[in-house]
Short mmCIF file of C-alpha atoms and ligand atoms in Angstrom, two decimals:
data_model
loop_
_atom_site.label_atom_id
_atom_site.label_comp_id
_atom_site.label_asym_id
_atom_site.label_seq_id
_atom_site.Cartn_x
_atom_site.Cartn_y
_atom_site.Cartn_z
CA UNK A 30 -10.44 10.26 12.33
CA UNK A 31 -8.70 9.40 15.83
CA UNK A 32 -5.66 11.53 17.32
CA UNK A 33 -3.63 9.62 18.78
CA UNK A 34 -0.06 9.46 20.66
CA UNK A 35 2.24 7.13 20.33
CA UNK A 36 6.14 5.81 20.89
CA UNK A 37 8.05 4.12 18.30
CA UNK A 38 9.13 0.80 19.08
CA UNK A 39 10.70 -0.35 16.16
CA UNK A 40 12.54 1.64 13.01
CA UNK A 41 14.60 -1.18 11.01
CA UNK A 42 15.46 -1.46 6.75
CA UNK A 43 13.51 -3.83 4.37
CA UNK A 44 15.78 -2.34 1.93
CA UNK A 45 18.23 0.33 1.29
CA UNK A 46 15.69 2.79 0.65
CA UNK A 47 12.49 1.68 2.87
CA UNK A 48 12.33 1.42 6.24
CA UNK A 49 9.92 -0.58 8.20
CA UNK A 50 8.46 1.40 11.50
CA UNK A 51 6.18 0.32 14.27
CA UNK A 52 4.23 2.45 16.18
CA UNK A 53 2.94 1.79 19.73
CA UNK A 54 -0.46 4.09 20.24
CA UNK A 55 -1.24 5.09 23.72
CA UNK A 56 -4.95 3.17 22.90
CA UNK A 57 -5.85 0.67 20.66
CA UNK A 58 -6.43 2.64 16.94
CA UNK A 59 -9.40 2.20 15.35
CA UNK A 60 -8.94 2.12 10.91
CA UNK A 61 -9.88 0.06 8.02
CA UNK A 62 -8.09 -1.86 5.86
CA UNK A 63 -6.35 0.30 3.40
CA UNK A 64 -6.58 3.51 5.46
CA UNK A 65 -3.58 6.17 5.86
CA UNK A 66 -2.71 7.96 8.78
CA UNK A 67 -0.81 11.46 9.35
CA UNK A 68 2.33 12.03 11.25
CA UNK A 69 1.97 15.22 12.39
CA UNK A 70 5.19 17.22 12.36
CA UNK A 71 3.46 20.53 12.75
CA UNK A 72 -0.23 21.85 12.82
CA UNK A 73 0.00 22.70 8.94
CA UNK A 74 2.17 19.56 8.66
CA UNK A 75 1.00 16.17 8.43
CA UNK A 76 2.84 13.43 6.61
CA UNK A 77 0.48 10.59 4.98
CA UNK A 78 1.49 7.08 5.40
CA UNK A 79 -0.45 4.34 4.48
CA UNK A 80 -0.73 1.72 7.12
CA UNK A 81 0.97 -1.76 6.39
CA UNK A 82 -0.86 -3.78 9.19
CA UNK A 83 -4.21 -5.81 9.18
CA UNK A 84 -7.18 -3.03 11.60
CA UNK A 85 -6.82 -6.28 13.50
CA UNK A 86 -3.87 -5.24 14.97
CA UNK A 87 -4.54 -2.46 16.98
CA UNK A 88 -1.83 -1.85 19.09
CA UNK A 89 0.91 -1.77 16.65
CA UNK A 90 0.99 0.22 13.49
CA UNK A 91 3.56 -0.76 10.86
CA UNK A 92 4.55 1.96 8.24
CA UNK A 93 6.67 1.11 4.92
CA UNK A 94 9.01 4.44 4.47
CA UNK A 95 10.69 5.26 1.28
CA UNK A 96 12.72 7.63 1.80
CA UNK A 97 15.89 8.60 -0.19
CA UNK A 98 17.47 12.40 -0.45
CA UNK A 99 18.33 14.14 2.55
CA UNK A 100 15.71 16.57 2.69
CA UNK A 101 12.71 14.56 0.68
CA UNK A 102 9.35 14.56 2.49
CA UNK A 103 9.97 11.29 3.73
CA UNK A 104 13.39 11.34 5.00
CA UNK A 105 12.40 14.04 7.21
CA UNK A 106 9.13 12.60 8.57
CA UNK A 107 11.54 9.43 9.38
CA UNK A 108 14.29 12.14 10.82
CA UNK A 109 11.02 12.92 13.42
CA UNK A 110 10.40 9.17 14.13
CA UNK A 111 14.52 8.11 14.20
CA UNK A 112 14.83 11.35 17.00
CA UNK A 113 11.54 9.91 18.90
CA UNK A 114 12.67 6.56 19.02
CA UNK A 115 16.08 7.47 20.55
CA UNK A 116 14.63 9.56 23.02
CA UNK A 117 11.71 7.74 23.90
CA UNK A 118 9.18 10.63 23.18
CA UNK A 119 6.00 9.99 21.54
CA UNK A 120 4.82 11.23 18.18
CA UNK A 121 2.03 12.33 17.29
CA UNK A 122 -0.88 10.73 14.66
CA UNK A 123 -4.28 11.32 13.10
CA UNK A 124 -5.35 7.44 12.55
CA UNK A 125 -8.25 6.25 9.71
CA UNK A 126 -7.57 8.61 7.11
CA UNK A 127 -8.77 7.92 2.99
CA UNK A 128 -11.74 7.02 1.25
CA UNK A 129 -9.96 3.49 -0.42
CA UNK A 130 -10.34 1.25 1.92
CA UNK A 131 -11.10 -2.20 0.96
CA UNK A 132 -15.01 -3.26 0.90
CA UNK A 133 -15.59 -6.84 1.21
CA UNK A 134 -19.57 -6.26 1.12
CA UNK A 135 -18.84 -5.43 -2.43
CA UNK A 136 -18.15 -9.27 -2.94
CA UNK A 137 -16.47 -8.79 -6.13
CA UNK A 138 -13.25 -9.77 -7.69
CA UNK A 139 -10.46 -8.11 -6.81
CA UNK A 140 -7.26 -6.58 -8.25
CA UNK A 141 -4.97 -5.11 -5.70
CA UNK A 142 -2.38 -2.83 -7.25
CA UNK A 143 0.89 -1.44 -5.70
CA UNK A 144 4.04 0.12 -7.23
CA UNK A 145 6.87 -0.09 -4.46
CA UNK A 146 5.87 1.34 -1.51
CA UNK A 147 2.53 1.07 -2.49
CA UNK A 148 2.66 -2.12 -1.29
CA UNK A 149 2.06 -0.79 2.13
CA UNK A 150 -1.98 0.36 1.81
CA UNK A 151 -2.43 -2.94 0.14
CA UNK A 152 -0.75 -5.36 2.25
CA UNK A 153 -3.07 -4.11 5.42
CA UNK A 154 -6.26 -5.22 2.54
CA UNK A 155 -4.63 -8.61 1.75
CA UNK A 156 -4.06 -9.49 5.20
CA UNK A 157 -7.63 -8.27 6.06
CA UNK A 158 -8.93 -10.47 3.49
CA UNK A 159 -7.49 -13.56 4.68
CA UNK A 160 -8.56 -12.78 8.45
CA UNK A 161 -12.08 -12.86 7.04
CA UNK A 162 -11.93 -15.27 4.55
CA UNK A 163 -13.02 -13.61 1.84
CA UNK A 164 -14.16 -15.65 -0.80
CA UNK A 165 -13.95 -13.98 -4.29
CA UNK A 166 -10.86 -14.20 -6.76
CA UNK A 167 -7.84 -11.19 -5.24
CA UNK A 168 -5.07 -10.99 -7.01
CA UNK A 169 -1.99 -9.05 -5.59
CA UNK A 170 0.20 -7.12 -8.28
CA UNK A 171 3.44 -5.80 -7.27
CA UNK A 172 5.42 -3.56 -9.44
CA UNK A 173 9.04 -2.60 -8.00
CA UNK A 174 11.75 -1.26 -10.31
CA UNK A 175 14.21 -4.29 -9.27
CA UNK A 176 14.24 -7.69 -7.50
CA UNK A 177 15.63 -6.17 -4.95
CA UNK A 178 13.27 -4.00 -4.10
CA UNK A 179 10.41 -7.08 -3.37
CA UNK A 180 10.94 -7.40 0.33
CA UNK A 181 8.13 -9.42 1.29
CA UNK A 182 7.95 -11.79 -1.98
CA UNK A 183 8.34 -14.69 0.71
CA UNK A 184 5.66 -13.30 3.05
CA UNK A 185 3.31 -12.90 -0.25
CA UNK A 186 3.73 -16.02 -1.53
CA UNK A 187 2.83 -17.38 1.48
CA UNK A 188 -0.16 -15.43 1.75
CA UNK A 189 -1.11 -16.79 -1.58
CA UNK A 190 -0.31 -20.48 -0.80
CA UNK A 191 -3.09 -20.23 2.22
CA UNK A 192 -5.62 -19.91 -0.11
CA UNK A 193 -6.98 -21.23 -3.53
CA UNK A 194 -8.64 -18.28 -4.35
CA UNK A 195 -5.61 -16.05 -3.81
CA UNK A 196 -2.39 -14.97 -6.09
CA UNK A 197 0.53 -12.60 -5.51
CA UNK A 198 2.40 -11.28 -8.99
CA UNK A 199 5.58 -9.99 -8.67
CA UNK A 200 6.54 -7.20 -11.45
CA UNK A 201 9.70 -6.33 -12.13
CA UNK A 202 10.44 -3.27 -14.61
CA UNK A 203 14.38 -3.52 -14.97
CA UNK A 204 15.11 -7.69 -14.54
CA UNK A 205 18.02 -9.48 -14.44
CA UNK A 206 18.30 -12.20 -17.20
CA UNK A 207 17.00 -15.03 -14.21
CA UNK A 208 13.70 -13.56 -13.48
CA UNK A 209 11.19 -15.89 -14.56
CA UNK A 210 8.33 -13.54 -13.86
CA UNK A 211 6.46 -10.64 -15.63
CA UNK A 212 8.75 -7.52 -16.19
CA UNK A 213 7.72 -4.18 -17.30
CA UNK A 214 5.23 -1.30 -15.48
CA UNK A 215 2.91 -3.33 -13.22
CA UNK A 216 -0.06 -2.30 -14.73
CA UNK A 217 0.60 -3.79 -18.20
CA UNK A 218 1.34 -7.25 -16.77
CA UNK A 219 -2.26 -6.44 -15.47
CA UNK A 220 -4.09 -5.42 -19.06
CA UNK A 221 -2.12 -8.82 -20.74
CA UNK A 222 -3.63 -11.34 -17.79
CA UNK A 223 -6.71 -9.84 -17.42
CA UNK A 224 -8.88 -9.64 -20.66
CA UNK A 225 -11.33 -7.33 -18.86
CA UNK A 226 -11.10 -5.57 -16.10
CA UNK A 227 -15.07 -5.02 -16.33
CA UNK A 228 -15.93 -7.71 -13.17
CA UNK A 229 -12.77 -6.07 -10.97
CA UNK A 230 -13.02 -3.82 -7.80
CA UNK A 231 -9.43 -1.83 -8.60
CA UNK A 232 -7.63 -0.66 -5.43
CA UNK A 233 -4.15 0.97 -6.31
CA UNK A 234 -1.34 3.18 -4.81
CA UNK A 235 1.62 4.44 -6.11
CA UNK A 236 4.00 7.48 -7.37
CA UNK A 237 0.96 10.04 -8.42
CA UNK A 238 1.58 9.51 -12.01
CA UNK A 239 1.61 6.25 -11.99
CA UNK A 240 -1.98 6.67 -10.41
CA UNK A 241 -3.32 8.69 -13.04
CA UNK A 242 -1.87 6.51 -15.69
CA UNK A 243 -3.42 3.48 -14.62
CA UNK A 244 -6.58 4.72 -14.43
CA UNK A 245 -6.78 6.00 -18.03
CA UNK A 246 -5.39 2.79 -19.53
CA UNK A 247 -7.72 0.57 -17.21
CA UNK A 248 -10.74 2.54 -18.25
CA UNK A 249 -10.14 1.77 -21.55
CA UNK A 250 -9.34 -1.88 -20.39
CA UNK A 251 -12.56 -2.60 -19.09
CA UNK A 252 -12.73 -1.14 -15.01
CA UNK A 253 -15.80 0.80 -14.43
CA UNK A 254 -14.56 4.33 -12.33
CA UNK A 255 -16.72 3.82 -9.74
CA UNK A 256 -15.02 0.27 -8.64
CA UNK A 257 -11.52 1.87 -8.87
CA UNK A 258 -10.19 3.00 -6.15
CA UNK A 259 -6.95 5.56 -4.78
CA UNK A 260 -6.41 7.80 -2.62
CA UNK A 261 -4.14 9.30 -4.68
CA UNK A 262 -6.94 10.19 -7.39
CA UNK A 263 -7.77 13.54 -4.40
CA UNK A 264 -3.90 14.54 -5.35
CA UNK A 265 -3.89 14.22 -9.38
CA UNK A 266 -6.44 15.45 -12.10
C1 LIG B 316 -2.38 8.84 1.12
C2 LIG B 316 -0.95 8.55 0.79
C3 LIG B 316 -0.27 7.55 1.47
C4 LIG B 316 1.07 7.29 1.19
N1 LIG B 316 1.72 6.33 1.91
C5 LIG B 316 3.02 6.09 1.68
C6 LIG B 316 3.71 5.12 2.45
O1 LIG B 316 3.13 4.47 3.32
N2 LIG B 316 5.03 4.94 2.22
C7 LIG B 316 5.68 5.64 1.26
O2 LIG B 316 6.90 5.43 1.11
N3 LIG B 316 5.05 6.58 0.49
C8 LIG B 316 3.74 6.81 0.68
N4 LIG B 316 3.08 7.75 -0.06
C9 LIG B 316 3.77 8.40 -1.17
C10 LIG B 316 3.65 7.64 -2.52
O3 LIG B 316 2.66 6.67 -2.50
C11 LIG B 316 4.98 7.00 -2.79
O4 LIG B 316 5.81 8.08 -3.15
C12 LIG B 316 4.98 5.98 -3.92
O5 LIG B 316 4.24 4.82 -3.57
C13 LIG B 316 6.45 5.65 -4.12
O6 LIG B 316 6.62 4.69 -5.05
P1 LIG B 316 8.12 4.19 -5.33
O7 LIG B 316 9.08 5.33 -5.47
O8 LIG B 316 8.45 3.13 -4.32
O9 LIG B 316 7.85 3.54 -6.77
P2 LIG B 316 8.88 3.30 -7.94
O10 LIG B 316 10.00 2.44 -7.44
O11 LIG B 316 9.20 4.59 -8.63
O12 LIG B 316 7.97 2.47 -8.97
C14 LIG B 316 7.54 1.14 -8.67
C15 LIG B 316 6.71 0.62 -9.84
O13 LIG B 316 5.53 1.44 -10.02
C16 LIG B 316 5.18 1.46 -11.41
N5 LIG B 316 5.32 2.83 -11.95
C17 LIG B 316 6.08 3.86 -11.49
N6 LIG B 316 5.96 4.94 -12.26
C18 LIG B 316 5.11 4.60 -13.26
C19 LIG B 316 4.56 5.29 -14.40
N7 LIG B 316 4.88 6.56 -14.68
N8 LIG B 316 3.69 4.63 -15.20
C20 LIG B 316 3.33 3.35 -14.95
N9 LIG B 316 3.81 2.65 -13.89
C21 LIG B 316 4.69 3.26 -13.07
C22 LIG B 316 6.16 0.54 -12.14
O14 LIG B 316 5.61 -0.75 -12.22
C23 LIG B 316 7.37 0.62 -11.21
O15 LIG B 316 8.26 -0.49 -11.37
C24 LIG B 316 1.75 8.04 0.20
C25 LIG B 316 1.05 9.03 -0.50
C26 LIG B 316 -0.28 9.29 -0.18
C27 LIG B 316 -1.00 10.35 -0.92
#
């Protein structure tokens, strides 16, 4: 884990309810794909955020905030960053944080897994991925309520067109009559493409229990525990 300082040089919406930051460290942070770091907003409290960005990028940290309700845990952990970035002041950050970050050594298929704002810890994965070229089968689920909420289905598909061994699959649980996609909870457009998830690494984040949900059901569809992974699964039973 690395303490770090930094300013924030960017807070702007991807939607109505998430906010897209970027964070300048002081030195160039060191954290794998997939890893969350802490805002710290006092010594006994540390907001988690998983990081958005590829470990490539170490001089710029992008966070993926939702945050709705005055006084929710996230609203006021973007209060801190909204008050540093108008004053200029630096926050400050414990970097590298989780035990789910991606591992390519593992060469297996993939499934990566994210319902809404999930799609943060996973997006820093799937652009790791592609800086490496990693060669096995990933496939990119992303579950969001409604259309709306899929603010980098462009930037995904894109991702997915530079590579033949790459696919992005939008979810969506309430759609409108023109959605040609898979609708429904993420997960069970998962368990009906998938006839086994025994070959599958699993990495997954989400609303806690969705977490402990998917795990159940994907036991019993195939995925082995010890190739599943979520940080989330330290927070649930
Ligand atoms: C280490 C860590 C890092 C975190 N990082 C972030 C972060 O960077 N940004 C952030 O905003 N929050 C973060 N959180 C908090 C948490 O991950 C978010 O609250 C969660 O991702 C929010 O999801 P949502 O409200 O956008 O999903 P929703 O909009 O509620 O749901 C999106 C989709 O998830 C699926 N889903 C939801 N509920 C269920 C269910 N009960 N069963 C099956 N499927 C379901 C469905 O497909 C649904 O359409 C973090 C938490 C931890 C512990």
């Amino acid at each position: 884990m690395q303490v770090l300082k930094a300013t924030v040089a960017e807070i702007s919406p991807l939607t109505e309810y998430v906010s897209k930051v970027v964070l300048t460290p002081e030195q160039d942070a060191e954290f794998a794909a997939g890893h969350y770091l802490q805002l710290v907003l006092g010594e006994k409290d540390k907001r988690a955020f998983s990081i958005a960005s590829s470990p490539s990028k170490k001089n710029a940290l992008e966070l993926h905030i939702g945050a709705s309700g005055a006084d929710s845990y996230a609203m006021q952990a973007l209060d801190h960053l909204k008050a540093a970035h108008t004053s200029q002041t630096q926050v400050d950050l414990e970097v590298g944080l989780g035990v789910s970050q991606v591992r390519p050594e593992q060469a297996r298929p993939l499934v990566l897994l994210a319902g809404g704002t999930g799609f943060s810890y996973v997006k820093s994965m799937a652009d790791h991925l592609a800086e490496i070229n990693y060669d096995q089968p990933v496939l990119f689920y992303w579950g969001v309520k409604e259309e709306s909420a899929l603010y980098a289905k462009a930037e995904m598909e894109a991702w997915a067109n530079s590579r033949a061994n790459f696919q992005f699959i939008p979810v969506v649980e309430h759609a409108s009559e023109a959605w040609m996609g898979h609708t429904g909870y993420v997960h069970q457009a998962v368990m009906k493409d998938i006839v086994s998830l025994e070959p599958y690494s699993v990495y997954m984040a989400g609303r806690f229990d969705m977490i402990g949900i998917v795990r159940d059901d994907f036991i019993t569809h195939g995925a082995q525990r010890e190739f599943m992974f979520a940080d989330a699964f330290a927070f649930i039973k």
